[in-house]
Amino acid sequence: QDLQDAARQMRDAANAMRQAAAGGDGNASQQAQRALERLQETEKKLQRGLSDRAERDIKDAQEQAEQLARDQQEIQSGIRGLNNLTTGRRAEEARRINERKDALEQKLGELESRLDSASRDASSREKESSKKLADAAGTIRNERLRDKVRYSKALVNRGISPDSLQANENDIASGIDQVREKLDQAASSLGAGGGAGDKKDETVDKAR
């Protein structure tokens, strides 16, 4: 809502500039200058809003990725514990592990979608962070994390030994860590911007 208000105020200021310039009276120059100042201030507000939104999106994604890492650690702990269980109890624990895997896959999909959306939203103001967000989403896809979770679930169902399962589980954990690393880079890139100043100058020039 704040961004919509800022955009509306910017349009109003631009219209005021054009009207002042077309007025032809002695106050036209002063009116145009005041309108230009309003336009510039509104533009600053709009850009601040975009940067604040990018920061919130990155923080939310980092928290979500941290939770994924904790979920995967719990899954790995459960798999290691299968060796110590009787056949009946092992089957029940395997079922619970796979339920957690279902939730993990769903959360990975949700994070991927959130990262794609956040990258698009940040592209006009925070280009470097936008690229890192896209890289994080790409890591989920390129590392085929969701496929690996589904595959590992099938291995658990087949009763593969816990020791044999660990290689795939470590691969999943490593992929999640890569996503977290990209998100840390996105957070570090906040403020680097890229392109916002040019857009601002273009907006002002068009309004003159």
XYZ file of C-alpha atoms in Angstrom:
208
model
C 0.000 0.000 0.000
C 2.849 2.399 0.827
C 4.428 1.783 -2.562
C 1.121 2.385 -4.314
C 0.675 5.657 -2.432
C 4.189 6.765 -3.350
C 3.613 5.952 -7.006
C 0.357 7.927 -6.995
C 2.054 10.913 -5.353
C 4.806 10.746 -7.939
C 2.268 10.854 -10.769
C 0.497 13.789 -9.111
C 3.773 15.696 -8.784
C 4.641 15.034 -12.418
C 1.241 16.315 -13.513
C 1.740 19.434 -11.391
C 5.072 20.056 -13.107
C 3.550 19.811 -16.543
C 0.664 22.071 -15.615
C 3.016 24.656 -14.098
C 5.254 24.604 -17.165
C 2.252 25.070 -19.461
C 0.808 27.893 -17.347
C 2.930 30.608 -18.924
C 2.636 33.006 -15.957
C 5.415 34.488 -13.845
C 5.031 31.870 -11.122
C 5.333 28.942 -13.492
C 9.048 28.410 -12.819
C 8.581 28.400 -9.041
C 5.616 26.069 -9.282
C 7.580 23.729 -11.511
C 10.491 23.722 -9.056
C 8.214 22.895 -6.124
C 6.611 20.128 -8.136
C 10.062 18.778 -9.048
C 11.053 18.711 -5.376
C 7.868 16.815 -4.516
C 8.593 14.376 -7.327
C 12.129 13.763 -6.113
C 11.024 13.270 -2.506
C 8.311 10.849 -3.567
C 10.821 8.977 -5.698
C 13.110 8.619 -2.677
C 10.196 7.295 -0.615
C 9.354 4.789 -3.323
C 12.933 3.543 -3.582
C 13.264 3.265 0.205
C 10.089 1.207 0.231
C 11.480 -1.149 -2.420
C 14.740 -1.595 -0.491
C 12.887 -2.214 2.775
C 10.736 -4.818 1.075
C 13.800 -6.576 -0.353
C 15.367 -6.651 3.107
C 12.221 -8.178 4.627
C 11.964 -10.749 1.850
C 15.577 -11.822 2.321
C 15.224 -12.064 6.089
C 12.067 -14.167 5.760
C 13.785 -16.448 3.236
C 16.811 -16.832 5.505
C 14.578 -17.889 8.384
C 12.789 -20.357 6.145
C 16.092 -21.822 4.923
C 17.361 -22.111 8.502
C 14.242 -24.077 9.379
C 14.834 -26.369 6.395
C 18.356 -27.045 7.634
C 17.033 -27.921 11.096
C 14.360 -30.177 9.593
C 16.985 -32.036 7.554
C 19.197 -32.464 10.614
C 16.275 -34.035 12.481
C 15.624 -36.356 9.550
C 19.280 -37.433 9.488
C 19.240 -38.021 13.228
C 16.145 -40.172 12.863
C 17.750 -42.215 10.087
C 20.881 -42.841 12.158
C 18.667 -44.069 14.976
C 17.037 -46.742 12.798
C 19.961 -49.085 13.449
C 19.004 -49.324 17.100
C 15.353 -50.242 16.588
C 13.548 -53.550 16.297
C 11.850 -54.380 13.014
C 8.414 -53.221 14.140
C 9.598 -49.998 15.690
C 11.858 -49.334 12.725
C 8.905 -49.456 10.335
C 6.987 -46.954 12.469
C 9.977 -44.609 12.708
C 10.544 -44.875 8.953
C 6.944 -43.765 8.427
C 7.504 -40.714 10.627
C 10.735 -39.896 8.809
C 8.961 -39.951 5.495
C 6.229 -37.695 6.820
C 8.944 -35.197 7.690
C 10.377 -35.662 4.218
C 6.980 -34.835 2.692
C 6.924 -31.618 4.698
C 10.529 -30.836 3.720
C 9.780 -31.204 0.022
C 6.751 -28.936 0.324
C 8.762 -26.282 2.170
C 11.477 -26.435 -0.492
C 8.881 -25.750 -3.161
C 7.445 -22.858 -1.184
C 10.904 -21.345 -0.668
C 11.731 -21.689 -4.352
C 8.563 -19.798 -5.312
C 9.194 -17.126 -2.658
C 12.749 -16.600 -3.899
C 11.640 -16.248 -7.519
C 9.046 -13.666 -6.497
C 11.464 -11.765 -4.233
C 14.068 -11.673 -6.987
C 11.602 -10.095 -9.418
C 10.447 -7.557 -6.818
C 14.017 -6.527 -5.973
C 15.274 -6.280 -9.554
C 14.542 -2.556 -10.002
C 16.260 -1.341 -6.838
C 18.553 -4.086 -5.525
C 19.989 -5.733 -8.608
C 22.845 -7.517 -6.839
C 20.556 -8.921 -4.162
C 18.021 -9.817 -6.838
C 20.658 -11.876 -8.640
C 21.618 -13.717 -5.452
C 17.971 -14.463 -4.712
C 17.612 -15.889 -8.218
C 20.776 -17.936 -7.632
C 19.292 -19.330 -4.414
C 16.119 -20.380 -6.212
C 18.254 -21.816 -9.000
C 20.194 -23.883 -6.476
C 17.003 -25.606 -5.351
C 16.228 -26.425 -8.985
C 19.722 -27.204 -10.259
C 20.627 -29.367 -7.268
C 17.278 -31.130 -7.746
C 16.680 -30.962 -4.012
C 13.010 -31.841 -4.185
C 13.764 -34.835 -6.412
C 16.462 -35.967 -4.000
C 14.028 -35.777 -1.093
C 11.502 -37.878 -3.021
C 14.199 -40.374 -3.981
C 15.431 -40.660 -0.400
C 11.871 -41.278 0.724
C 11.680 -44.229 -1.661
C 14.946 -45.573 -0.242
C 13.561 -45.391 3.287
C 10.444 -47.260 2.152
C 12.620 -49.994 0.656
C 14.363 -50.538 3.973
C 17.822 -49.549 2.750
C 20.369 -49.602 5.570
C 20.795 -46.295 7.412
C 24.500 -46.210 6.546
C 23.660 -46.399 2.851
C 21.059 -43.653 3.206
C 23.476 -41.143 4.711
C 25.227 -40.217 1.436
C 21.969 -39.013 -0.091
C 20.948 -37.262 3.130
C 24.304 -35.459 3.257
C 23.755 -34.374 -0.342
C 20.390 -32.840 0.585
C 21.895 -31.075 3.595
C 24.713 -29.703 1.423
C 22.222 -28.342 -1.102
C 20.260 -26.557 1.631
C 23.521 -25.068 2.927
C 24.230 -23.725 -0.559
C 20.838 -22.012 -0.577
C 21.600 -20.463 2.808
C 24.954 -19.233 1.511
C 23.295 -17.529 -1.465
C 20.808 -15.867 0.869
C 23.620 -14.594 3.090
C 25.200 -13.116 -0.036
C 21.878 -11.510 -0.971
C 21.687 -9.901 2.471
C 25.273 -8.657 2.182
C 24.508 -7.166 -1.227
C 21.683 -4.964 0.061
C 22.444 -1.346 -0.691
C 24.700 -2.135 -3.638
C 21.670 -1.227 -5.763
C 22.293 -0.979 -9.473
C 20.025 0.801 -11.893
C 17.817 2.662 -9.424
C 19.546 5.989 -9.975
C 19.141 5.747 -13.723
C 15.454 4.970 -13.299
C 15.047 7.968 -11.032
C 16.713 10.318 -13.528
C 14.588 8.892 -16.305
C 11.418 9.433 -14.271
C 12.320 13.050 -13.544
C 13.305 13.741 -17.137
C 10.022 12.366 -18.426
C 8.087 14.552 -16.008
C 9.837 17.775 -17.025
